[in-house]
PDB file of C-alpha atoms in Angstrom:
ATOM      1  CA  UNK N 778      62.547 -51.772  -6.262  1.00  0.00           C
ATOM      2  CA  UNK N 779      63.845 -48.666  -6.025  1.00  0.00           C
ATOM      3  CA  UNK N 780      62.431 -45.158  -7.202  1.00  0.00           C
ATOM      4  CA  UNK N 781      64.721 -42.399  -8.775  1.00  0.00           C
ATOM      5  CA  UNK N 782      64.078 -38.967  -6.386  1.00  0.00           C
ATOM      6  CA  UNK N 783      65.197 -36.025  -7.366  1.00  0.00           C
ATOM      7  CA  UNK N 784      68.274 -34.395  -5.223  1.00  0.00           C
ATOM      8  CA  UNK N 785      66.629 -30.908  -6.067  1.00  0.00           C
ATOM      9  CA  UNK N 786      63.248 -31.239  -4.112  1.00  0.00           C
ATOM     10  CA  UNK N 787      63.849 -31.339  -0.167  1.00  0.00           C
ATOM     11  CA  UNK N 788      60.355 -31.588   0.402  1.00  0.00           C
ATOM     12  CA  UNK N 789      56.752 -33.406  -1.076  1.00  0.00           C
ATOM     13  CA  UNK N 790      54.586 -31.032  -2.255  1.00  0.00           C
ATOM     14  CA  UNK N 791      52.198 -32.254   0.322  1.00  0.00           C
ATOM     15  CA  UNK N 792      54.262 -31.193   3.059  1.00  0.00           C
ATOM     16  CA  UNK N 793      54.930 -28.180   2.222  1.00  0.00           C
ATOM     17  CA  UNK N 794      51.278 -26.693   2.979  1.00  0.00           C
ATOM     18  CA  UNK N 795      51.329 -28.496   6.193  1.00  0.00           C
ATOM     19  CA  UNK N 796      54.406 -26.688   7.137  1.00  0.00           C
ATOM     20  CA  UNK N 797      53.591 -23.840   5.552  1.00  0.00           C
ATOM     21  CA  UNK N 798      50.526 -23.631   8.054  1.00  0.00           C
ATOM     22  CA  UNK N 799      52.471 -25.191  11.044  1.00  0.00           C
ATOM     23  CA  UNK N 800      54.836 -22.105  11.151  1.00  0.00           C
ATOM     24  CA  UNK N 801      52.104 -19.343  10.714  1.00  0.00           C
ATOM     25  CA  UNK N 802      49.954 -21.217  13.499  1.00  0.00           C
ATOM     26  CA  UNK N 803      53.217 -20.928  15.706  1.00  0.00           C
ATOM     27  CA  UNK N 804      53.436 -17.683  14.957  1.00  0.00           C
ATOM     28  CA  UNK N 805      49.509 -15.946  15.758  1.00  0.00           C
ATOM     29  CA  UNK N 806      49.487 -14.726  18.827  1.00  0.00           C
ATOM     30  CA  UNK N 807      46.174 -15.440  18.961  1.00  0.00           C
ATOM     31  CA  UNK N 808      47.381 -18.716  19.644  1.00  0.00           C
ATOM     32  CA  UNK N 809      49.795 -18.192  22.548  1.00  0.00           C
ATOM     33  CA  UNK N 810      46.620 -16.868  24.643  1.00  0.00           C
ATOM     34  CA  UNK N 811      45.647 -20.038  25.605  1.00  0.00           C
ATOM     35  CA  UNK N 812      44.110 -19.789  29.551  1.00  0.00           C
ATOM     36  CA  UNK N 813      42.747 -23.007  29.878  1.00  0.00           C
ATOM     37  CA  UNK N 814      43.998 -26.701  30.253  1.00  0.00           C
ATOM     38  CA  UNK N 815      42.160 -30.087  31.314  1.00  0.00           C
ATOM     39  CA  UNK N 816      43.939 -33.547  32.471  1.00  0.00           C
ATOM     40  CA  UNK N 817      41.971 -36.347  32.655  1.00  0.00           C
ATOM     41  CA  UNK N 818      43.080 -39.618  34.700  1.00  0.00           C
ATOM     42  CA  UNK N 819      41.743 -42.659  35.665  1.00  0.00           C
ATOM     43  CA  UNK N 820      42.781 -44.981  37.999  1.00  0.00           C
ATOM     44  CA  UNK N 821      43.774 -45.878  41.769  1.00  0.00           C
ATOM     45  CA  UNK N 822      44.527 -42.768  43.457  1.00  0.00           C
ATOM     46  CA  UNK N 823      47.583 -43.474  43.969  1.00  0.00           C
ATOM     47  CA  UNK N 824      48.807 -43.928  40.632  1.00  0.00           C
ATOM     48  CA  UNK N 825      46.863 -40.717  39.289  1.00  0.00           C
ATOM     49  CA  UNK N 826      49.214 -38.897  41.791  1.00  0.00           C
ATOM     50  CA  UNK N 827      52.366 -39.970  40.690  1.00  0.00           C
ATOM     51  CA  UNK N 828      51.525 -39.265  37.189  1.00  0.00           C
ATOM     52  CA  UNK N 829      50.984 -35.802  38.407  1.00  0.00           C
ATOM     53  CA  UNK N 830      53.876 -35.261  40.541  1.00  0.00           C
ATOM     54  CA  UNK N 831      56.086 -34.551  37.860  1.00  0.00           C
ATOM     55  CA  UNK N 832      53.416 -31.448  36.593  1.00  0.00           C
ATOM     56  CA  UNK N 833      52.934 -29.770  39.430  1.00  0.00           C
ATOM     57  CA  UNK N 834      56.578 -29.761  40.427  1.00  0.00           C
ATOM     58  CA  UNK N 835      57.316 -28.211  37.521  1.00  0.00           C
ATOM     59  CA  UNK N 836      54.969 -25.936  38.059  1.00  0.00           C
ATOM     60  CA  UNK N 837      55.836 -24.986  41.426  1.00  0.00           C
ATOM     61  CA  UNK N 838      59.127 -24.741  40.144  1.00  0.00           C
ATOM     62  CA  UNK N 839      58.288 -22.340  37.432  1.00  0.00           C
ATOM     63  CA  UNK N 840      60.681 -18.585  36.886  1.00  0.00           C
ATOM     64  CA  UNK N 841      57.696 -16.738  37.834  1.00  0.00           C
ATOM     65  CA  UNK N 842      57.286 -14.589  41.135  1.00  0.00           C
ATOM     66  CA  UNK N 843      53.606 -15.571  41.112  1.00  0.00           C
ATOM     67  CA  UNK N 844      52.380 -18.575  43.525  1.00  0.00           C
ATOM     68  CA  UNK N 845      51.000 -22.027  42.191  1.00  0.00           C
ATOM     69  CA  UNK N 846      47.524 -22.104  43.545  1.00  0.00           C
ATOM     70  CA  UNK N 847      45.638 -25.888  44.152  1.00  0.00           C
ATOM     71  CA  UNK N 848      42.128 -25.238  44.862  1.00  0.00           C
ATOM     72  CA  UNK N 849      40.229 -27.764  46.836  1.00  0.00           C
ATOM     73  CA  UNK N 850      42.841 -30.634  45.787  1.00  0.00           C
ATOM     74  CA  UNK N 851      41.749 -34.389  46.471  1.00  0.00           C
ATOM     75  CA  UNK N 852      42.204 -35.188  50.434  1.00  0.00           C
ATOM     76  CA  UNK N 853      45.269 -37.426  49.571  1.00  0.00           C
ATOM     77  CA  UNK N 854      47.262 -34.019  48.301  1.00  0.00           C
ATOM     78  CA  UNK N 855      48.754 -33.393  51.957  1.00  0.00           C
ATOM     79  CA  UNK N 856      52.214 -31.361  52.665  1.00  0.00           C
ATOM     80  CA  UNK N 857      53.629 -34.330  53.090  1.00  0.00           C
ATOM     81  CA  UNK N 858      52.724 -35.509  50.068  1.00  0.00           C
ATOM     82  CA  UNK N 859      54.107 -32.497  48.365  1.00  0.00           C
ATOM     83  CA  UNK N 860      57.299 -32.482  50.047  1.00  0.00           C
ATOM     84  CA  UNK N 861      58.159 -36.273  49.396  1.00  0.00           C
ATOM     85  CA  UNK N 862      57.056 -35.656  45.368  1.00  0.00           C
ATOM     86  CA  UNK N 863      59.868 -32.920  45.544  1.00  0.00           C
ATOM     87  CA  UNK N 864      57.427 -29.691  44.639  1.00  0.00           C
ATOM     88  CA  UNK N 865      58.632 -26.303  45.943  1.00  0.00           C
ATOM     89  CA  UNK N 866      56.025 -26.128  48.714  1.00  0.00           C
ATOM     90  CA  UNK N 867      57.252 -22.440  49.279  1.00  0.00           C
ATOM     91  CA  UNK N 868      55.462 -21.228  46.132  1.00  0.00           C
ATOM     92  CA  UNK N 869      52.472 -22.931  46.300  1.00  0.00           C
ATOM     93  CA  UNK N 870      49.247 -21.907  47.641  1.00  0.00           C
ATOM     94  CA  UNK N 871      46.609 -24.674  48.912  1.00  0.00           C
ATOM     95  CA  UNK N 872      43.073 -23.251  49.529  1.00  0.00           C
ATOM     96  CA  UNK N 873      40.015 -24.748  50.090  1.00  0.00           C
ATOM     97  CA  UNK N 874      35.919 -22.991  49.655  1.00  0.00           C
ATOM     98  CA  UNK N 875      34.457 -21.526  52.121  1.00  0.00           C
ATOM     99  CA  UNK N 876      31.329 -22.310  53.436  1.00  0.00           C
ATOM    100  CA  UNK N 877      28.942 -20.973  50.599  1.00  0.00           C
ATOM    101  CA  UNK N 878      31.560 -20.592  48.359  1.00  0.00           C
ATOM    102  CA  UNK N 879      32.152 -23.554  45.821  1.00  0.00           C
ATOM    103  CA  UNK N 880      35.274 -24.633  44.277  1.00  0.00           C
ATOM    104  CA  UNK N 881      34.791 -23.165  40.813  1.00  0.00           C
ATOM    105  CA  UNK N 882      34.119 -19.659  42.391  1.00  0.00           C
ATOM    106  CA  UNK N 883      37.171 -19.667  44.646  1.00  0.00           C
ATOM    107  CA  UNK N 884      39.566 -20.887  41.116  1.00  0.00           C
ATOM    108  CA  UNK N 885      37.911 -17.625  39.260  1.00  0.00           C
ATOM    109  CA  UNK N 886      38.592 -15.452  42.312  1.00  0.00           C
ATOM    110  CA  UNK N 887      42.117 -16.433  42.346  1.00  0.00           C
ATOM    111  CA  UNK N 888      42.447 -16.172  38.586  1.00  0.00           C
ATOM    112  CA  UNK N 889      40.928 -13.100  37.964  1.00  0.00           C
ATOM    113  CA  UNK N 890      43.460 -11.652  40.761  1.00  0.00           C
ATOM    114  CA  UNK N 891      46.421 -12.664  38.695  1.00  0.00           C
ATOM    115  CA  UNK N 892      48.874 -13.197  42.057  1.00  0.00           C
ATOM    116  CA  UNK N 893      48.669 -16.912  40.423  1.00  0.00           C
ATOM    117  CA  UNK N 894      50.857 -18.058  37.299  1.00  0.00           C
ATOM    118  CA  UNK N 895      48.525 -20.993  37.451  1.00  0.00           C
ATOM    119  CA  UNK N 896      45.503 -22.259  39.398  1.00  0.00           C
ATOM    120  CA  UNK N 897      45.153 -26.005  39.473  1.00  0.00           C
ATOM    121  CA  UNK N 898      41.491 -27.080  40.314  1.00  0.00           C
ATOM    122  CA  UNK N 899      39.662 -30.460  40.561  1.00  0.00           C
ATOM    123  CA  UNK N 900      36.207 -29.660  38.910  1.00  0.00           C
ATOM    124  CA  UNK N 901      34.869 -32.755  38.077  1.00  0.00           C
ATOM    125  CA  UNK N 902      32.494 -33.140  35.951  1.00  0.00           C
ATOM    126  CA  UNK N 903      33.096 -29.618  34.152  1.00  0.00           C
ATOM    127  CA  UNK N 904      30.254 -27.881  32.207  1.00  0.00           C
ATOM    128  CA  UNK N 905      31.375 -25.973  29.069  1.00  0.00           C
ATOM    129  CA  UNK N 906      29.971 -22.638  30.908  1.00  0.00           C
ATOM    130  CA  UNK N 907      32.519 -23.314  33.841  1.00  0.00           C
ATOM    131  CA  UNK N 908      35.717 -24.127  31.303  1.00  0.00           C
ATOM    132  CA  UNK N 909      34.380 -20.491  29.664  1.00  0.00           C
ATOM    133  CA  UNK N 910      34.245 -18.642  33.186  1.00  0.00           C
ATOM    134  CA  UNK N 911      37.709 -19.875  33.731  1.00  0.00           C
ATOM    135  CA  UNK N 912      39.239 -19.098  30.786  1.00  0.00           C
ATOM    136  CA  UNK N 913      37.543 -15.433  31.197  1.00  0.00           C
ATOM    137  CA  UNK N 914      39.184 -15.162  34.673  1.00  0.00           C
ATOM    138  CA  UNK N 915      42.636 -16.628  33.924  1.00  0.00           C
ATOM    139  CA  UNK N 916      42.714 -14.029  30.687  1.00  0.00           C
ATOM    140  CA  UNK N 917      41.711 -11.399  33.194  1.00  0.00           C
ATOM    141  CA  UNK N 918      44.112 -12.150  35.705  1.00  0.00           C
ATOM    142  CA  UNK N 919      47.403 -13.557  33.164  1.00  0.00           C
ATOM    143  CA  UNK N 920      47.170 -16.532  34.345  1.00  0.00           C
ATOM    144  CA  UNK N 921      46.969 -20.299  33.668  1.00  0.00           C
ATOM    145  CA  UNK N 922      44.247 -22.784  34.365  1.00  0.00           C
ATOM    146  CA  UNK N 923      44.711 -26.182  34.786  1.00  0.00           C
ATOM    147  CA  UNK N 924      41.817 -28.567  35.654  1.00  0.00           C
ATOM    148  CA  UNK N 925      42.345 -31.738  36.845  1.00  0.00           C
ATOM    149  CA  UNK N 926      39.574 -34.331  36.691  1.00  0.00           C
ATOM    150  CA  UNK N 927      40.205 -37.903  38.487  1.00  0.00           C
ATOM    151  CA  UNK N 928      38.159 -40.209  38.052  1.00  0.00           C
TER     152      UNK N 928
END
């Protein structure tokens, strides 16, 4: 069975609010100020790495003058490692805490000093206040946060 449409109506009406809203969401800038990202992987080490190769090379690889920072990364993150999974291991930064000095308070330092286009940490598990002091620093600084939680 077919139904007769008409040739004169590109769209459903129900579409049309959808899109309508689509377009003005793409354009609030409200929306572009975004700080703050999470990735979430389970699985063998091993695996959770290559499925985040591809990321942070593009990140290190990323038109900005500004370093890629990895704060406290997971042991198995060596140079090597970052050299075999192709990253640009001239433009990236990998710092650990001091003693007395935890993770989360090392990624808002080097947020809030903006020499990073984007600080990759590995909080896991991450509090709501945390994700808020990071955002807060990465808007501070211009920056990008990325949190990676392995589990």
């Amino acid at each position: 069975m077919q139904f007769p449409q008409s040739l004169s109506r590109n769209q459903l009406p129900l579409f049309d609010a959808f899109l309508a809203s689509t377009i003005a969401f793409a354009e609030d800038p409200a929306s572009q100020e975004e700080t703050f990202s999470e990735v979430s992987l389970r699985g063998a080490a091993g695996h959770c790495l290559t499925l985040l190769a591809p990321m942070l090379r593009e990140l290190s690889e990323k038109n900005d003058e500004r370093w890629l920072t990895l704060i406290a990364p997971p042991a198995s993150l060596t140079q090597s490692w970052l050299r075999d999974a192709g990253l640009n291991r001239e433009r990236i930064l990998l710092l650990q805490p001091r003693s007395g000095q935890s993770a989360l308070q090392l990624a808002q330092e080097a947020l809030k000093l903006g020499r990073s286009h984007t600080v990759v940490s590995w909080l896991h598990p991450l509090p709501q206040h945390a994700r808020q002091q990071l955002e807060a620093a990465a808007r501070t600084g211009k920056a990008q946060s990325l949190n990676i939680s392995l589990g």
